[in-house]
Amino acid sequence: METIASPANPRIKYVKRIQNDRRFRRREGLFAIETERWLADSLDQGWQPTLLLCSEAWAETPAGKDLLARVTAPTLLITPALLRDLSETQTPAGFLALLPIPAPPPPANPDLLLILDQIRDPGNLGTIIRAAAAAGASAVVLTPGSVDPYNPKVVRATMGTLARLPLLELDWPEINARWPDLPAYMATGAADLSYDELDWRQPAALIIGGEADGASEAARARATGRIKIEMANEVESLNAAMACSIILFEAARQRRRRPE
């Protein structure tokens, strides 16, 4: 098999555009992954890539051979230099694959719904998605104005957990129409109730507002309650990912103790 070495190759230019151009990425319905865990998880769920680029050295590793045997998409060899140019990491894993952007159905009766309102930082969003998957959230909902969840920096920060829970992009009218009776608690410093005083054993939504501007008017209107995280040493706030993780794992702790 010939090894692609030129950045002018049409396939390479296509992949690079998927990486860098949100509008093109959404039009094509594809995003890029580049960790073995990500690829293995997606294959375990029948989520096949549409294209895989890899170095010859990676293709000869035990992990590479195992994963390539399961991939049905076209596979192309590229030089290590070209792979480094395409990669979003300092030390590329040895391959890059394009996956179809999923369109999961919204859960009809979510147990714990996480609504992210205008979260714009890629690292924060990726960390939140990872925490939501670990804490057993039913789904993550992103409102308009949030960073693209298939941005390479977000995808990398999720550590493959995008494959483990539904991710939905809905506006507030859709959210309100789909779950009109679900209690929704917004995290904010201006609240009387501490997050660990709330009974998370019942179905609920958690609303986390953006780092810079906080929650939107629509988010505040939807919230049926407000909760805060008590802090010491005159610390005024935590970033969105840290605050969200603390609350999610308190909810998970309580839910583990509810009656069967």
GROMACS .gro file of C-alpha atoms in nm:
model
  260
    1MET     CA    1   0.000   0.000   0.000
    2GLU     CA    2   0.133   0.344  -0.095
    3THR     CA    3   0.207   0.586   0.189
    4ILE     CA    4   0.065   0.939   0.151
    5ALA     CA    5   0.327   1.204   0.222
    6SER     CA    6   0.187   1.521   0.068
    7PRO     CA    7  -0.039   1.764   0.257
    8ALA     CA    8  -0.189   1.850  -0.083
    9ASN     CA    9  -0.347   1.505  -0.110
   10PRO     CA   10  -0.728   1.550  -0.137
   11ARG     CA   11  -0.800   1.308   0.149
   12ILE     CA   12  -0.556   1.489   0.377
   13LYS     CA   13  -0.704   1.828   0.291
   14TYR     CA   14  -1.052   1.688   0.357
   15VAL     CA   15  -0.957   1.556   0.702
   16LYS     CA   16  -0.783   1.881   0.792
   17ARG     CA   17  -1.094   2.076   0.699
   18ILE     CA   18  -1.309   1.846   0.912
   19GLN     CA   19  -1.073   1.924   1.200
   20ASN     CA   20  -1.066   2.301   1.155
   21ASP     CA   21  -1.396   2.411   1.002
   22ARG     CA   22  -1.707   2.374   1.221
   23ARG     CA   23  -1.952   2.449   0.942
   24PHE     CA   24  -1.789   2.198   0.707
   25ARG     CA   25  -1.769   1.940   0.987
   26ARG     CA   26  -2.143   1.974   1.049
   27ARG     CA   27  -2.228   1.971   0.680
   28GLU     CA   28  -2.035   1.648   0.631
   29GLY     CA   29  -2.164   1.501   0.958
   30LEU     CA   30  -1.819   1.378   1.062
   31PHE     CA   31  -1.564   1.440   1.335
   32ALA     CA   32  -1.214   1.313   1.406
   33ILE     CA   33  -1.084   1.087   1.681
   34GLU     CA   34  -0.728   0.978   1.751
   35THR     CA   35  -0.709   0.755   2.058
   36GLU     CA   36  -0.721   0.377   2.064
   37ARG     CA   37  -0.975   0.378   2.348
   38TRP     CA   38  -1.207   0.602   2.146
   39LEU     CA   39  -1.182   0.378   1.842
   40ALA     CA   40  -1.227   0.057   2.042
   41ASP     CA   41  -1.534   0.196   2.222
   42SER     CA   42  -1.694   0.311   1.899
   43LEU     CA   43  -1.632  -0.025   1.731
   44ASP     CA   44  -1.776  -0.206   2.034
   45GLN     CA   45  -2.100  -0.015   1.974
   46GLY     CA   46  -2.105  -0.075   1.600
   47TRP     CA   47  -2.003   0.285   1.533
   48GLN     CA   48  -1.775   0.242   1.233
   49PRO     CA   49  -1.544   0.515   1.102
   50THR     CA   50  -1.580   0.632   0.744
   51LEU     CA   51  -1.205   0.674   0.694
   52LEU     CA   52  -0.892   0.584   0.888
   53LEU     CA   53  -0.545   0.727   0.836
   54CYS     CA   54  -0.251   0.565   1.013
   55SER     CA   55   0.125   0.533   1.017
   56GLU     CA   56   0.284   0.209   0.902
   57ALA     CA   57   0.444   0.167   1.245
   58TRP     CA   58   0.107   0.187   1.423
   59ALA     CA   59  -0.049  -0.057   1.177
   60GLU     CA   60   0.213  -0.314   1.282
   61THR     CA   61   0.152  -0.282   1.657
   62PRO     CA   62  -0.066  -0.544   1.832
   63ALA     CA   63  -0.330  -0.281   1.912
   64GLY     CA   64  -0.319  -0.144   1.559
   65LYS     CA   65  -0.358  -0.487   1.403
   66ASP     CA   66  -0.650  -0.571   1.632
   67LEU     CA   67  -0.834  -0.246   1.563
   68LEU     CA   68  -0.768  -0.247   1.189
   69ALA     CA   69  -0.910  -0.599   1.166
   70ARG     CA   70  -1.240  -0.461   1.297
   71VAL     CA   71  -1.254  -0.149   1.078
   72THR     CA   72  -1.455  -0.178   0.757
   73ALA     CA   73  -1.378   0.173   0.628
   74PRO     CA   74  -1.103   0.262   0.380
   75THR     CA   75  -0.763   0.273   0.553
   76LEU     CA   76  -0.475   0.482   0.421
   77LEU     CA   77  -0.111   0.490   0.530
   78ILE     CA   78   0.038   0.834   0.590
   79THR     CA   79   0.382   0.949   0.699
   80PRO     CA   80   0.453   1.026   1.067
   81ALA     CA   81   0.521   1.389   0.971
   82LEU     CA   82   0.180   1.421   0.808
   83LEU     CA   83   0.015   1.254   1.105
   84ARG     CA   84   0.180   1.503   1.340
   85ASP     CA   85   0.051   1.785   1.124
   86LEU     CA   86  -0.305   1.652   1.141
   87SER     CA   87  -0.298   1.557   1.507
   88GLU     CA   88  -0.428   1.774   1.789
   89THR     CA   89  -0.186   1.614   2.037
   90GLN     CA   90   0.186   1.649   2.105
   91THR     CA   91   0.237   1.273   2.071
   92PRO     CA   92  -0.003   1.126   1.812
   93ALA     CA   93  -0.133   0.777   1.880
   94GLY     CA   94  -0.046   0.668   1.528
   95PHE     CA   95  -0.383   0.703   1.358
   96LEU     CA   96  -0.673   0.938   1.297
   97ALA     CA   97  -1.026   0.825   1.212
   98LEU     CA   98  -1.340   1.005   1.099
   99LEU     CA   99  -1.662   0.905   1.274
  100PRO     CA  100  -2.020   0.998   1.182
  101ILE     CA  101  -2.171   1.253   1.420
  102PRO     CA  102  -2.442   1.058   1.607
  103ALA     CA  103  -2.805   1.161   1.640
  104PRO     CA  104  -2.927   0.981   1.955
  105PRO     CA  105  -3.294   1.000   2.052
  106PRO     CA  106  -3.365   1.218   2.357
  107PRO     CA  107  -3.451   1.009   2.665
  108ALA     CA  108  -3.824   1.014   2.732
  109ASN     CA  109  -3.790   0.994   3.110
  110PRO     CA  110  -3.440   1.102   3.212
  111ASP     CA  111  -3.325   1.024   3.563
  112LEU     CA  112  -3.054   1.291   3.568
  113LEU     CA  113  -3.043   1.534   3.276
  114LEU     CA  114  -2.748   1.771   3.245
  115ILE     CA  115  -2.826   2.095   3.059
  116LEU     CA  116  -2.526   2.307   2.961
  117ASP     CA  117  -2.618   2.663   2.878
  118GLN     CA  118  -2.369   2.851   2.660
  119ILE     CA  119  -2.057   2.662   2.769
  120ARG     CA  120  -1.792   2.802   2.536
  121ASP     CA  121  -1.461   2.663   2.663
  122PRO     CA  122  -1.364   2.338   2.482
  123GLY     CA  123  -1.164   2.196   2.772
  124ASN     CA  124  -1.443   2.265   3.019
  125LEU     CA  125  -1.703   2.105   2.794
  126GLY     CA  126  -1.495   1.793   2.736
  127THR     CA  127  -1.430   1.754   3.108
  128ILE     CA  128  -1.800   1.800   3.188
  129ILE     CA  129  -1.903   1.536   2.935
  130ARG     CA  130  -1.649   1.296   3.086
  131ALA     CA  131  -1.779   1.365   3.438
  132ALA     CA  132  -2.141   1.325   3.326
  133ALA     CA  133  -2.067   0.984   3.178
  134ALA     CA  134  -1.880   0.875   3.492
  135ALA     CA  135  -2.159   0.996   3.722
  136GLY     CA  136  -2.428   0.816   3.524
  137ALA     CA  137  -2.616   1.111   3.373
  138SER     CA  138  -2.899   1.013   3.140
  139ALA     CA  139  -2.792   1.263   2.872
  140VAL     CA  140  -2.612   1.592   2.818
  141VAL     CA  141  -2.802   1.875   2.648
  142LEU     CA  142  -2.621   2.170   2.490
  143THR     CA  143  -2.805   2.495   2.421
  144PRO     CA  144  -2.724   2.735   2.133
  145GLY     CA  145  -2.414   2.944   2.194
  146SER     CA  146  -2.214   2.650   2.332
  147VAL     CA  147  -1.888   2.537   2.177
  148ASP     CA  148  -1.916   2.263   1.915
  149PRO     CA  149  -1.895   1.931   2.106
  150TYR     CA  150  -1.717   1.779   1.805
  151ASN     CA  151  -1.442   2.040   1.812
  152PRO     CA  152  -1.111   1.845   1.831
  153LYS     CA  153  -1.021   1.999   2.168
  154VAL     CA  154  -1.356   1.894   2.315
  155VAL     CA  155  -1.331   1.545   2.168
  156ARG     CA  156  -0.983   1.500   2.315
  157ALA     CA  157  -1.093   1.621   2.659
  158THR     CA  158  -1.385   1.374   2.668
  159MET     CA  159  -1.136   1.083   2.661
  160GLY     CA  160  -1.379   0.877   2.454
  161THR     CA  161  -1.682   0.928   2.678
  162LEU     CA  162  -1.881   1.092   2.398
  163ALA     CA  163  -1.945   0.733   2.295
  164ARG     CA  164  -2.096   0.648   2.633
  165LEU     CA  165  -2.396   0.879   2.676
  166PRO     CA  166  -2.641   1.070   2.454
  167LEU     CA  167  -2.534   1.422   2.360
  168LEU     CA  168  -2.816   1.646   2.237
  169GLU     CA  169  -2.817   1.997   2.095
  170LEU     CA  170  -3.154   2.160   2.168
  171ASP     CA  171  -3.285   2.511   2.217
  172TRP     CA  172  -3.488   2.611   2.521
  173PRO     CA  173  -3.832   2.581   2.356
  174GLU     CA  174  -3.742   2.222   2.259
  175ILE     CA  175  -3.614   2.145   2.609
  176ASN     CA  176  -3.926   2.287   2.771
  177ALA     CA  177  -4.158   2.104   2.534
  178ARG     CA  178  -3.980   1.771   2.571
  179TRP     CA  179  -3.948   1.768   2.952
  180PRO     CA  180  -4.210   2.016   3.080
  181ASP     CA  181  -4.250   1.862   3.425
  182LEU     CA  182  -3.889   1.774   3.504
  183PRO     CA  183  -3.757   1.976   3.803
  184ALA     CA  184  -3.451   2.174   3.696
  185TYR     CA  185  -3.191   2.311   3.938
  186MET     CA  186  -2.950   2.582   3.832
  187ALA     CA  187  -2.608   2.610   3.993
  188THR     CA  188  -2.542   2.969   4.102
  189GLY     CA  189  -2.369   3.152   4.383
  190ALA     CA  190  -2.691   3.345   4.447
  191ALA     CA  191  -2.883   3.058   4.607
  192ASP     CA  192  -2.991   2.965   4.958
  193LEU     CA  193  -2.991   2.587   4.911
  194SER     CA  194  -2.665   2.392   4.910
  195TYR     CA  195  -2.627   2.131   4.636
  196ASP     CA  196  -2.588   1.852   4.893
  197GLU     CA  197  -2.912   1.944   5.070
  198LEU     CA  198  -3.118   1.867   4.762
  199ASP     CA  199  -3.276   1.523   4.723
  200TRP     CA  200  -3.115   1.398   4.402
  201ARG     CA  201  -3.281   1.057   4.429
  202GLN     CA  202  -3.575   1.189   4.228
  203PRO     CA  203  -3.562   1.261   3.851
  204ALA     CA  204  -3.413   1.606   3.793
  205ALA     CA  205  -3.217   1.827   3.557
  206LEU     CA  206  -2.903   2.019   3.648
  207ILE     CA  207  -2.844   2.348   3.463
  208ILE     CA  208  -2.487   2.479   3.438
  209GLY     CA  209  -2.436   2.826   3.290
  210GLY     CA  210  -2.144   2.951   3.086
  211GLU     CA  211  -1.818   3.063   3.242
  212ALA     CA  212  -1.818   3.422   3.119
  213ASP     CA  213  -2.182   3.529   3.107
  214GLY     CA  214  -2.350   3.276   3.333
  215ALA     CA  215  -2.690   3.129   3.256
  216SER     CA  216  -2.914   3.288   2.995
  217GLU     CA  217  -3.255   3.441   3.065
  218ALA     CA  218  -3.416   3.129   2.916
  219ALA     CA  219  -3.217   2.906   3.152
  220ARG     CA  220  -3.312   3.115   3.453
  221ALA     CA  221  -3.677   3.106   3.348
  222ARG     CA  222  -3.669   2.725   3.319
  223ALA     CA  223  -3.503   2.667   3.657
  224THR     CA  224  -3.745   2.550   3.924
  225GLY     CA  225  -3.480   2.590   4.193
  226ARG     CA  226  -3.131   2.724   4.254
  227ILE     CA  227  -2.842   2.556   4.432
  228LYS     CA  228  -2.494   2.662   4.541
  229ILE     CA  229  -2.164   2.509   4.646
  230GLU     CA  230  -2.048   2.635   4.985
  231MET     CA  231  -1.687   2.756   4.968
  232ALA     CA  232  -1.425   2.856   5.224
  233ASN     CA  233  -1.132   3.098   5.229
  234GLU     CA  234  -1.327   3.369   5.048
  235VAL     CA  235  -1.322   3.176   4.721
  236GLU     CA  236  -1.603   3.321   4.512
  237SER     CA  237  -1.648   3.066   4.235
  238LEU     CA  238  -1.530   2.748   4.064
  239ASN     CA  239  -1.505   2.692   3.693
  240ALA     CA  240  -1.800   2.525   3.522
  241ALA     CA  241  -1.636   2.183   3.490
  242MET     CA  242  -1.534   2.166   3.855
  243ALA     CA  243  -1.870   2.286   3.988
  244CYS     CA  244  -2.061   2.052   3.759
  245SER     CA  245  -1.849   1.751   3.858
  246ILE     CA  246  -1.899   1.815   4.230
  247ILE     CA  247  -2.278   1.831   4.192
  248LEU     CA  248  -2.302   1.533   3.956
  249PHE     CA  249  -2.112   1.307   4.192
  250GLU     CA  250  -2.322   1.415   4.488
  251ALA     CA  251  -2.627   1.315   4.283
  252ALA     CA  252  -2.460   0.984   4.200
  253ARG     CA  253  -2.375   0.924   4.567
  254GLN     CA  254  -2.735   0.979   4.674
  255ARG     CA  255  -2.874   0.763   4.395
  256ARG     CA  256  -2.658   0.469   4.495
  257ARG     CA  257  -2.833   0.476   4.833
  258ARG     CA  258  -3.192   0.498   4.720
  259PRO     CA  259  -3.420   0.198   4.776
  260GLU     CA  260  -3.438  -0.059   4.500
   0.00000   0.00000   0.00000
